[in-house]
Amino acid sequence: MKRRSLLALLIAASFVSNLAGAAEPMVIRLSTTTSTDNSGLLGWLLPVFEAKTNTKVNVISVGTGKALELGKNGDVDVTLVHARAAEDKFVADGWGIDRRDVMYNDFIVAGPSADPARIKGGKDVLAAFRKIAGSGAKFISRGDNSGTDIMEKAYWKAAGVIPAGTNYLSAGLGMGEVLNMAAELQAYTLTDRATYGAYKAKTGLEVVVEGDKSMYNPYGIIAVNPARHPGVNYKGARLLIDWITSAEGQARIAAFKPAGQQLFFPTAK
């Protein structure tokens, strides 16, 4: 009888242990841009996904260049970024697979209310950059190889201006920190609208240039190629990709409206 009781206890303990193991959430490592994190979008999206799929998403929020580098090194399972040329190269070089469009927002030029370069209300970003350079006004650059930094450098090149001197500061920081710097130094900066919205009240910076078609800012999600890094969680990556591009995920993105303003617009097909 004692042996039977002991056996029953062992079986029950094993069953409980198996249940506990089954309940452990799957960990998914996501590298992404500071804009998705600083804006509050990830805090809005991920808890819903995690609860639905019994997963835990560990987020590394950096510039797009670093986010893709983490994928290239196999340090993450999936990446959500906004620099299409760099994304296409990442896939073409065999580091990523299953890229999908997710959403877009837009870039704006933010600056102090005094507007020393007299560019407020403009819709031509190249003309605005030329005026900023010619006025001697301060400009803070991300300087971190992020999607925003890549776009800013492309604008300067297209404008025919090589920014230099003490009024052009390369911060090597994330978007939120750069916005704080711009406010402190009464400087201009290029920013995505979502992060600007999250920091507007804190910084007091104003939107001075917006609406240029070249300021369109699309985001894509890419799984790290398991053929290159067999240890990555490809199953988890696909779970996140499939959910964020599903009708539910896309509706959740559209419903993200801090202070009543929609900051991201879904584009998955």
Coordinates of C-alpha atoms in Angstrom, one line a residue:
M1 CA 0.0 0.0 0.0
K2 CA 2.8 2.4 0.9
R3 CA 4.5 1.6 -2.4
R4 CA 1.3 2.4 -4.3
S5 CA 0.9 5.7 -2.4
L6 CA 4.5 6.6 -3.1
L7 CA 4.1 5.7 -6.8
A8 CA 0.9 7.8 -7.0
L9 CA 2.7 10.8 -5.5
L10 CA 5.6 10.5 -7.9
I11 CA 3.2 10.3 -10.9
A12 CA 1.3 13.3 -9.6
A13 CA 4.5 15.3 -9.0
S14 CA 5.7 14.4 -12.5
F15 CA 2.4 15.5 -14.0
V16 CA 2.5 18.8 -12.1
S17 CA 6.1 19.4 -13.2
N18 CA 5.2 18.7 -16.8
L19 CA 2.3 21.1 -16.6
A20 CA 4.6 23.8 -15.1
G21 CA 7.0 23.2 -17.9
A22 CA 4.3 23.5 -20.5
A23 CA 3.2 26.8 -19.0
E24 CA 6.6 28.4 -19.4
P25 CA 6.3 31.1 -22.0
M26 CA 8.4 30.9 -25.2
V27 CA 11.0 33.7 -25.4
I28 CA 11.3 35.7 -28.6
R29 CA 14.2 38.1 -29.0
L30 CA 13.2 41.2 -31.0
S31 CA 15.5 44.0 -32.1
T32 CA 13.7 47.2 -33.1
T33 CA 14.1 50.9 -33.5
T34 CA 13.9 53.4 -30.7
S35 CA 10.8 54.9 -32.4
T36 CA 8.6 51.8 -31.8
D37 CA 9.7 51.7 -28.2
N38 CA 9.9 55.4 -27.3
S39 CA 6.5 56.1 -28.8
G40 CA 4.8 53.5 -26.6
L41 CA 3.7 51.4 -29.5
L42 CA 5.4 48.2 -28.3
G43 CA 3.8 48.6 -24.9
W44 CA 0.5 48.7 -26.6
L45 CA 1.1 45.8 -28.9
L46 CA 3.2 43.2 -27.2
P47 CA 1.2 42.4 -24.1
V48 CA -1.8 41.4 -26.3
F49 CA 0.5 39.2 -28.5
E50 CA 2.2 37.6 -25.4
A51 CA -1.1 36.8 -23.7
K52 CA -2.5 35.2 -26.9
T53 CA 0.5 33.1 -27.7
N54 CA 2.0 32.4 -24.3
T55 CA 5.3 34.1 -25.2
K56 CA 7.6 36.6 -23.8
V57 CA 9.2 39.1 -26.1
N58 CA 12.5 40.5 -25.0
V59 CA 13.0 43.8 -26.8
I60 CA 16.3 45.4 -27.7
S61 CA 15.6 49.0 -28.8
V62 CA 18.4 50.5 -30.9
G63 CA 18.9 52.2 -34.2
T64 CA 18.0 50.3 -37.4
G65 CA 21.7 49.7 -38.3
K66 CA 22.4 48.1 -34.9
A67 CA 19.0 46.2 -34.9
L68 CA 20.0 44.6 -38.2
E69 CA 23.5 43.9 -37.0
L70 CA 22.1 42.0 -34.0
G71 CA 20.1 39.9 -36.5
K72 CA 23.2 39.3 -38.6
N73 CA 25.0 38.1 -35.5
G74 CA 22.2 35.8 -34.5
D75 CA 21.6 37.7 -31.3
V76 CA 17.9 38.1 -31.9
D77 CA 15.2 36.1 -33.6
V78 CA 13.3 38.8 -35.5
T79 CA 13.8 42.5 -36.3
L80 CA 11.3 45.4 -36.8
V81 CA 13.0 48.3 -38.5
H82 CA 12.5 51.2 -40.9
A83 CA 15.2 51.5 -43.6
R84 CA 14.0 49.7 -46.7
A85 CA 17.3 49.7 -48.6
A86 CA 19.1 48.2 -45.6
E87 CA 16.3 45.7 -45.0
D88 CA 16.5 44.5 -48.6
K89 CA 20.3 44.1 -48.4
F90 CA 19.9 42.2 -45.1
V91 CA 17.6 39.7 -46.9
A92 CA 19.6 39.6 -50.2
D93 CA 22.7 38.8 -48.2
G94 CA 20.9 35.8 -46.6
W95 CA 20.7 37.1 -43.1
G96 CA 16.9 37.5 -43.0
I97 CA 13.9 35.8 -44.5
D98 CA 10.1 36.3 -44.6
R99 CA 10.2 40.1 -44.7
R100 CA 6.7 41.7 -44.4
D101 CA 5.5 45.3 -44.6
V102 CA 4.0 46.3 -41.2
M103 CA 3.1 50.0 -41.1
Y104 CA 4.3 53.5 -41.9
N105 CA 4.4 56.9 -40.3
D106 CA 6.3 59.9 -41.5
F107 CA 9.4 62.1 -40.7
I108 CA 9.1 65.7 -39.6
V109 CA 11.6 68.4 -38.8
A110 CA 11.1 69.6 -35.2
G111 CA 12.5 72.8 -33.9
P112 CA 12.3 75.6 -31.4
S113 CA 9.3 78.0 -31.4
A114 CA 11.7 80.9 -32.1
D115 CA 12.4 79.2 -35.5
P116 CA 15.8 80.9 -36.2
A117 CA 16.0 79.5 -39.7
R118 CA 12.5 80.7 -40.6
I119 CA 11.4 77.4 -42.0
K120 CA 8.1 76.8 -40.1
G121 CA 5.2 75.9 -42.3
G122 CA 7.4 74.5 -45.1
K123 CA 6.7 71.3 -46.9
D124 CA 10.1 71.0 -48.8
V125 CA 12.6 69.2 -46.5
L126 CA 15.6 69.9 -48.8
A127 CA 14.9 73.6 -48.9
A128 CA 14.5 73.5 -45.1
F129 CA 17.9 71.8 -44.7
R130 CA 19.6 74.4 -46.9
K131 CA 18.0 77.2 -44.9
I132 CA 19.1 75.6 -41.6
A133 CA 22.7 75.3 -42.8
G134 CA 22.7 78.9 -44.2
S135 CA 21.2 80.4 -41.1
G136 CA 23.8 79.1 -38.7
A137 CA 21.1 77.5 -36.5
K138 CA 21.9 74.4 -34.5
F139 CA 21.0 70.9 -35.8
I140 CA 21.2 67.7 -33.8
S141 CA 21.8 64.5 -35.8
R142 CA 21.1 61.0 -34.4
G143 CA 24.5 60.0 -35.7
D144 CA 23.8 56.3 -34.9
N145 CA 23.2 54.7 -38.3
S146 CA 19.5 54.4 -37.4
G147 CA 16.8 54.6 -40.1
T148 CA 16.3 58.3 -39.2
D149 CA 20.0 58.9 -39.3
I150 CA 20.3 57.3 -42.8
M151 CA 17.4 59.4 -44.1
E152 CA 18.8 62.6 -42.6
K153 CA 22.2 62.0 -44.3
A154 CA 20.3 61.3 -47.6
Y155 CA 18.5 64.7 -47.3
W156 CA 21.7 66.6 -46.7
K157 CA 23.3 64.9 -49.8
A158 CA 20.3 65.6 -51.9
A159 CA 20.3 69.2 -50.7
G160 CA 23.9 69.6 -51.8
V161 CA 25.0 70.5 -48.3
I162 CA 27.8 69.0 -46.2
P163 CA 26.8 69.7 -42.6
A164 CA 29.8 70.6 -40.5
G165 CA 31.0 73.0 -37.8
T166 CA 30.0 73.6 -34.2
N167 CA 26.3 74.1 -35.1
Y168 CA 26.0 70.5 -36.4
L169 CA 26.1 68.0 -33.5
S170 CA 26.2 64.3 -34.1
A171 CA 24.8 62.8 -30.9
G172 CA 25.1 59.0 -31.4
L173 CA 21.9 58.7 -29.3
G174 CA 18.3 57.5 -29.7
M175 CA 15.4 59.6 -30.9
G176 CA 14.0 60.5 -27.5
E177 CA 17.4 61.7 -26.2
V178 CA 18.0 63.7 -29.3
L179 CA 14.7 65.5 -29.0
N180 CA 15.6 66.4 -25.4
M181 CA 19.0 67.7 -26.6
A182 CA 17.3 69.7 -29.4
A183 CA 15.0 71.3 -26.8
E184 CA 17.9 72.1 -24.4
L185 CA 20.0 73.6 -27.2
Q186 CA 17.1 75.2 -29.1
A187 CA 18.1 73.2 -32.2
Y188 CA 16.4 71.5 -35.1
T189 CA 16.3 67.8 -35.7
L190 CA 14.8 65.2 -38.0
T191 CA 12.4 62.9 -36.1
D192 CA 9.7 60.4 -36.8
R193 CA 6.3 61.8 -35.9
A194 CA 5.5 59.1 -33.3
T195 CA 8.5 59.7 -31.1
Y196 CA 8.0 63.5 -31.4
G197 CA 4.4 63.0 -30.2
A198 CA 5.6 61.1 -27.2
Y199 CA 8.1 63.9 -26.3
K200 CA 6.2 67.0 -27.4
A201 CA 5.0 68.1 -24.0
K202 CA 8.4 67.4 -22.4
T203 CA 10.4 69.3 -25.0
G204 CA 8.2 72.1 -26.2
L205 CA 9.6 71.6 -29.8
E206 CA 7.3 72.4 -32.7
V207 CA 6.7 70.7 -36.0
V208 CA 8.2 73.1 -38.5
V209 CA 8.4 71.1 -41.7
E210 CA 6.1 68.2 -42.7
G211 CA 4.2 66.8 -45.6
D212 CA 7.1 66.2 -48.1
K213 CA 6.4 63.0 -49.9
S214 CA 10.1 62.0 -49.4
M215 CA 9.4 61.9 -45.6
Y216 CA 7.3 58.8 -45.9
N217 CA 8.7 56.2 -43.3
P218 CA 7.7 52.6 -43.8
Y219 CA 8.5 49.7 -41.4
G220 CA 9.2 46.1 -42.1
I221 CA 9.6 42.9 -40.0
I222 CA 12.1 40.2 -40.8
A223 CA 12.9 36.8 -39.3
V224 CA 16.5 36.0 -38.8
N225 CA 17.5 33.2 -41.2
P226 CA 17.7 29.9 -39.3
A227 CA 19.9 28.5 -42.1
R228 CA 22.6 31.0 -41.0
H229 CA 21.9 30.7 -37.3
P230 CA 20.3 27.4 -36.3
G231 CA 20.0 28.4 -32.7
V232 CA 17.5 31.2 -33.4
N233 CA 13.8 30.9 -32.4
Y234 CA 12.4 30.9 -36.0
K235 CA 9.0 29.5 -34.7
G236 CA 8.7 32.4 -32.4
A237 CA 9.8 34.9 -35.0
R238 CA 7.1 33.6 -37.4
L239 CA 4.5 33.8 -34.6
L240 CA 5.2 37.5 -34.1
I241 CA 5.4 38.2 -37.9
D242 CA 2.1 36.4 -38.5
W243 CA 0.3 38.2 -35.6
I244 CA 1.6 41.7 -36.3
T245 CA 0.6 41.4 -40.0
S246 CA -2.8 39.7 -39.2
A247 CA -6.1 41.6 -39.1
E248 CA -5.9 41.6 -35.3
G249 CA -2.3 43.0 -35.2
Q250 CA -3.0 45.6 -37.9
A251 CA -6.1 46.8 -36.2
R252 CA -4.2 47.1 -32.9
I253 CA -1.6 49.3 -34.7
A254 CA -4.3 51.5 -36.1
A255 CA -5.9 51.8 -32.7
F256 CA -2.7 53.2 -31.1
K257 CA -3.7 56.8 -30.7
P258 CA -2.0 58.7 -27.8
A259 CA -3.8 61.9 -27.1
G260 CA -6.2 61.0 -29.8
Q261 CA -3.7 61.1 -32.7
Q262 CA -3.0 58.0 -34.8
L263 CA 0.8 57.7 -35.1
F264 CA 1.2 54.5 -37.2
F265 CA -0.7 53.3 -40.2
P266 CA -0.9 49.6 -41.0
T267 CA 0.3 48.4 -44.4
A268 CA 0.4 44.6 -44.3
K269 CA -1.3 42.8 -47.2

